[in-house]
Amino acid sequence: MRARVLIRPKAGILDPQGEAVQRALPALGFAGVSDVRVGRLVELDVEDPGQLESMCEKLLANPLVEDYEVVLEGSSGGG
Amino acid sequence: MRARVLIRPKAGILDPQGEAVQRALPALGFAGVSDVRVGRLVELDVEDPGQLESMCEKLLANPLVEDYEVVLEGSSGGG
Amino acid sequence: MSAAALELPSVEDALALGLTRAEYELVCEKQGRAPNQVELAMYSLLWSEHCAYKHSKKLLRTLPTEGRHVVMGPGENAGAVDVGGGLVCAFKVESHNHPSAVEPFQGAATGVGGILRDIFAIGARPIAVLDSLRFGEPGPAGGAGGSAQAGGAGTRARYLLDGAVAGIGHYGNSIGVPTVGGEVYFEAPYEHNCLVNAMALGLAPRERLVRSAAAGPGNALVLFGASTGRDGIGGASVLASAELDHDEQGAAAKRPTVQVGDPFEEKKLMECSLELLERGLIVSLQDLGAAGLTSSACEMASKGAVGIDLDVAAVPLREPDMQPFEIMVSESQERMLCVVEPADLDAVLALCAKWEVGGAAIGSVTDTGRMRVFADGELVGDMPVSALVDDCPLYDLRPEKPARPVYGAPAATAGVTIASAPRAILLALLSSPNLSSRRPLYEQYDSIVQSRTVRRPEQADAAVLALPDGGALAVSIDCNARRVAADPARGTIAAVLECAANLACVGAEPLGTTNNLNFGNPEKPHIAWQLTEAVRGLGEACRALQAPIVGGNVSLYNEGATGPIYPTPVIGMVGRLPDARRAGRLGFARAGDRIALAGPFSPTLPAGELAKLLGWELPDGLPELDLAAVAAAQAAVRGAVREGLLASAHDIAEGGLAVALAECCLAGGLGARVELGAEFWAAIPPVVPGPSGAPGAPGPELLAGALFGEAPGGFVLSGPAEALERLAESVPLLAIGEVGGAGLEIATGAQPIAATLDELAGAHGALAGLFG
Amino acid sequence: MRFGVLQFPGSCDDLDALAAARRVGEAELIWHARRDLGGAEAIVVPGGFSYGDYLRAGAIARFAPAMEAVIEFARAGGLVLGICNGFQVLCEARLLPGALLGNVNLRFTSRQVRLEVLDTGTAFTGACTPGASLSIPAKHSWGRYYADEPTLDALEARGQVLLRYAPGENFNGSLRDIAGVRNERGNVFGLMPHPEHAVDELLGGSADGLRIFESMRLAAEGALA
Ligand SMILES: Nc1ncnc2c1ncn2[C@@H]1O[C@H](COP(=O)(O)OP(=O)(O)O)[C@@H](O)[C@H]1O
Ligand SMILES: [Mg+2]
């Protein structure tokens, strides 16, 4: 089963990348953009989706500074 | 409106990060994982979602080597 | 004051913030009332071990801090020495141990950011970084990396190593300051308390140096750099001064305090700060480090004997709804504070805008001697500056030499015994984590940006950085803590000597020294003893070498359930050589050159690297050592390198003579033929435990002692025969061989060593396996 | 002959490039917010982390006002050299084909590398000795040159690959060992290794990088003459 893990900086944790993107956009003619956060996306085939939570904790995300969200193929909730 | 942009390496392009994750998982006790790809996640508030496509083309993704997918809050399609 | 500010915290709150009951009562006395929340938060930070040096200040006062090269001694953000040509070199070492144990990448990265700010805070442009790292035993190479939680011996050490090295590289590489040297050791006592120390050097025209004392009532206080968030709130007192809490709950509770470094922000902050100084726009400058705005503003006021009024509402925030006390204690990175004359304020803010480092006038200098904090005009904290900065009680240590060993014997490494063939021992030593090549680390660092690096890592014992006048700076950072654990005073002397020997090998004379005292809990008598002894040794060695202490840092309470770390007084030393083109190298350079062993060298096995591989317990004390003789040998080697007489120079350190020879072969890509004949056995008496063999037929302990024993004072030199003969007039020197051949051959009078360069390189490359 | 060296707030090797260019001619810095190139006759986009290199190396820098001027300058045939981050910026700006991806070893790596010069008849390699190799340091984490197969074939067929990593030196995983490419017209060139860090024997033992700057001077003066 294809799974998608969305990993983003925890609220309150500095996100230099997000800030850089936010500062760059107006100069490119894109107005009205705010609260940009840049994170990581991991997509993978898993036989046992029950393991995903623990994979995130142990390897995919750094729980000290990142939150993660697991989305399984076919489920909604990506929005 | 909150939007989410998923950016991933184009098919066929070597993804050493994905490979490293895939190599590391068995040692941590996770079997049956394959085809791991690591990409980027950009989340942002936009006033005009119509601009997102062009933001991706110009800045957020490099269309030469990356595919992207825009998901608007509330819509499904994240899976 | 507002209702919220008047809702007084209790004595329990004070205890939770790390103050003692007596300290809390003293705060009440100084205030003439119970402190409110803002005040208590500020007192608790400024009266923490980290800021107040409660347990070390009295000892530090015994260190030599003056000398002919010293321009700025301890007390400022960094020390500085005169390097000639109108330039000064600013330098300092600092620790980020506890943040790195929580999150190694960001902990190490922000450690580099912090020490760089200390350098440009005094007006110097950072030109180099060095790192000093300690982790637990890494276990067998090649295991799974990348995760702290995965089980297995050494996993945590490798996870921390990987993260810390990547973090240091990330910050230094991105900001464009080369990381030119460093050291890393793996020892069991660091398993639960890793050490991440970083040293930085900067250059400045002498007249450009700036102090941090605020001056001129009526002048404005400008905060510039990153906006302020909740990063590291309570970090200084909770993270930096308490014994690490190892249960999961504790780790979880500390999570939100992880500070994220932004080297790009710091690069702009650095350029902006230096341009402000160059244009003469500011009166004084101070970085924000541990304890954030609280510490910086109070230190500036204290040094200038003035008062400060500031309004937290003027501080640009990254997060909504921050309380005044949160703003005052936030440790958000990449921020600076400066004092500006009113007439220059607009120009200062304009320069901040040019560099995109949001500047904000947040207060002013007063003549009240009080630190007053406002929130949108309303007074929320009012304290005497002197009470905050000077009145924290200092504590006397109660040193007591431990009756029983503090540290257990290390686990023996399978494979070698004292009676093994010397060749097998040599290869085991070369591949051991403490001795193998550091290439997998330093290749992650940009060591050449700024076009000053004359000697890169592994080309010489010290990094060498060219100066505009044709001379060069040399810098080294070192501490063999196992020797300090065996004998805190002599071990510390040995660490200082090792730094000076490294400088001598490139031809440099010491100008000044910095140090980072990483120790356990000083309230325990045996730790107090280690600390007292180490500082005594430090002072003695720096006096003998005329390398005064110009600054440093203290990191205490480095212990957990399994006991204290090895006492680790990390030494950083900066020197100068007159001609960069003659900077020494460690690798053999020409086939046919003669090889000599120089210096007063009496190697011993206990406390050495081989003793560790064999699982020997630490000895109680190290042999006496003749500081003057070692200093004289260093001077002789330095002189010979400066004259260009030698092809290579390398000091003998961990692993002894045989390892030093192998390192010279590997660095130069050339073999060597060495013979330890009767003359050697007569001249170099290894200090061995138990009965020793007769000369000519050394027994295993004597043989191992000669080949692998360690002591300060020895050098492996190579060059033309005449040059070495000349040098023999000023230093004990023994010709022991010749450069050339396909590998290293050592005839010993008993079992010989023979290994090809490929075999040596294979063993020496073992560290690569530790990185995933 | 006057070089202009771009300077972004996060440039790190800007002063090094400036000093290297000054060994063969005059050189000035050009601040990223400027819209003119001050009469420079050749441009160097230096190494470093332009705007912090957040998102993707060079992605934000390509939109700098000074880069717009560089794009104009290149279209008019001016000589443009991109080093490391500068190479990334030129690829993002589409002045050069391809893209630079994360090193296969997943780490920032700093190492002296040997490079083979494939064509010594260009504006950037004219001062190199045919058949000789260059010893130059490389230091980056995003240096894996990538272009799709047809593009790579075309680049090789048209002789646009000027530098290759010598056998065993390609630590970043660049396709076909490509270390440096030029545009079709031959006036824009980018490479990951740092020639400006190999201009003085004292610093690292090689002055091979000077040939690149020397080549540019010869080409510019030839064109002017
Ligand atoms: N071990 C030491 N030896 C000498 N000076 C020291 C030592 N530890 C701290 N100092 C000095 O005490 C002062 C305060 O240090 P610190 O609080 O680390 O400063 P900062 O907050 O600027 O990093 C500095 O001038 C520092 O050099
Ligand atoms: Mg400071």
Short mmCIF file of N, CA, C and O in Angstrom, two decimals, chain C residues 12 54 64 77 109 127 162 178 223 266 271 284 311 319 332 379 418 440 469 512 519 573 575 651 673 734 743:
data_model
loop_
_atom_site.label_atom_id
_atom_site.label_comp_id
_atom_site.label_asym_id
_atom_site.label_seq_id
_atom_site.Cartn_x
_atom_site.Cartn_y
_atom_site.Cartn_z
N GLU C 12 8.57 28.17 45.80
CA GLU C 12 8.64 26.90 45.05
C GLU C 12 8.97 27.18 43.58
O GLU C 12 9.71 26.43 42.95
N LYS C 54 29.13 30.38 39.63
CA LYS C 54 29.08 30.30 41.09
C LYS C 54 30.15 29.40 41.68
O LYS C 54 30.65 29.63 42.76
N PRO C 64 46.69 32.78 34.96
CA PRO C 64 47.47 33.90 34.41
C PRO C 64 46.75 34.49 33.21
O PRO C 64 46.37 33.77 32.29
N ASN C 77 33.50 39.34 25.54
CA ASN C 77 32.91 38.21 24.83
C ASN C 77 33.95 37.23 24.32
O ASN C 77 33.69 36.04 24.19
N ALA C 109 24.97 23.06 15.73
CA ALA C 109 24.90 24.21 14.81
C ALA C 109 24.79 25.51 15.59
O ALA C 109 25.51 26.48 15.33
N ILE C 127 37.41 34.09 11.26
CA ILE C 127 38.21 33.51 10.18
C ILE C 127 38.36 31.99 10.31
O ILE C 127 38.84 31.35 9.38
N ASP C 162 27.11 11.79 14.20
CA ASP C 162 26.60 12.12 12.87
C ASP C 162 25.90 13.47 12.88
O ASP C 162 26.17 14.35 12.06
N PRO C 178 35.73 28.97 7.60
CA PRO C 178 36.26 27.62 7.47
C PRO C 178 36.40 26.91 8.83
O PRO C 178 36.74 27.55 9.81
N LEU C 223 18.09 46.43 19.31
CA LEU C 223 18.15 44.99 19.14
C LEU C 223 18.05 44.71 17.66
O LEU C 223 17.17 45.25 16.98
N GLU C 266 22.58 34.70 10.43
CA GLU C 266 23.80 35.09 11.15
C GLU C 266 24.82 35.73 10.22
O GLU C 266 25.55 36.64 10.61
N GLU C 271 27.72 40.59 8.94
CA GLU C 271 28.13 41.65 8.02
C GLU C 271 27.60 43.00 8.51
O GLU C 271 28.29 44.02 8.45
N SER C 284 28.71 50.49 21.75
CA SER C 284 29.11 49.18 22.26
C SER C 284 28.21 48.11 21.67
O SER C 284 27.14 48.41 21.14
N ASP C 311 11.69 48.21 26.75
CA ASP C 311 10.27 47.88 26.65
C ASP C 311 10.10 46.65 25.76
O ASP C 311 10.43 46.68 24.57
N GLU C 319 6.34 34.97 17.44
CA GLU C 319 5.14 34.26 17.87
C GLU C 319 4.22 35.21 18.60
O GLU C 319 4.69 36.12 19.28
N SER C 332 16.20 32.80 21.41
CA SER C 332 16.19 32.80 19.95
C SER C 332 17.59 33.20 19.47
O SER C 332 18.22 34.09 20.02
N LEU C 379 5.52 49.41 33.85
CA LEU C 379 6.69 48.82 34.50
C LEU C 379 6.38 47.39 34.96
O LEU C 379 5.46 47.17 35.74
N ILE C 418 48.99 -7.59 25.36
CA ILE C 418 50.30 -6.94 25.47
C ILE C 418 51.37 -7.76 24.76
O ILE C 418 52.37 -7.23 24.29
N PRO C 440 36.64 11.39 7.59
CA PRO C 440 35.18 11.40 7.41
C PRO C 440 34.50 12.58 8.11
O PRO C 440 33.41 12.97 7.73
N ASP C 469 50.61 40.05 6.43
CA ASP C 469 52.01 40.49 6.42
C ASP C 469 52.99 39.38 6.05
O ASP C 469 54.20 39.55 6.19
N GLY C 512 48.49 33.04 23.10
CA GLY C 512 47.48 33.02 24.14
C GLY C 512 46.68 31.73 24.09
O GLY C 512 46.77 30.96 23.13
N PHE C 519 33.23 19.61 33.22
CA PHE C 519 33.36 18.74 34.39
C PHE C 519 32.00 18.28 34.86
O PHE C 519 30.97 18.72 34.36
N MET C 573 44.73 26.86 21.66
CA MET C 573 45.91 27.75 21.71
C MET C 573 46.15 28.36 20.33
O MET C 573 46.04 27.69 19.31
N GLY C 575 48.90 30.69 18.05
CA GLY C 575 50.28 31.14 17.97
C GLY C 575 50.54 31.81 16.63
O GLY C 575 49.65 31.90 15.78
N ASP C 651 54.41 15.77 16.54
CA ASP C 651 54.61 15.43 17.94
C ASP C 651 54.04 14.04 18.22
O ASP C 651 53.12 13.58 17.55
N ARG C 673 62.10 3.32 7.02
CA ARG C 673 62.82 2.21 7.65
C ARG C 673 63.42 2.72 8.95
O ARG C 673 64.22 3.65 8.95
N LEU C 734 67.79 11.59 18.63
CA LEU C 734 68.31 10.28 18.30
C LEU C 734 67.94 9.96 16.86
O LEU C 734 66.76 10.02 16.51
N GLY C 743 56.61 0.84 2.68
CA GLY C 743 55.79 0.77 3.88
C GLY C 743 56.60 1.15 5.09
O GLY C 743 57.70 1.70 4.97
#
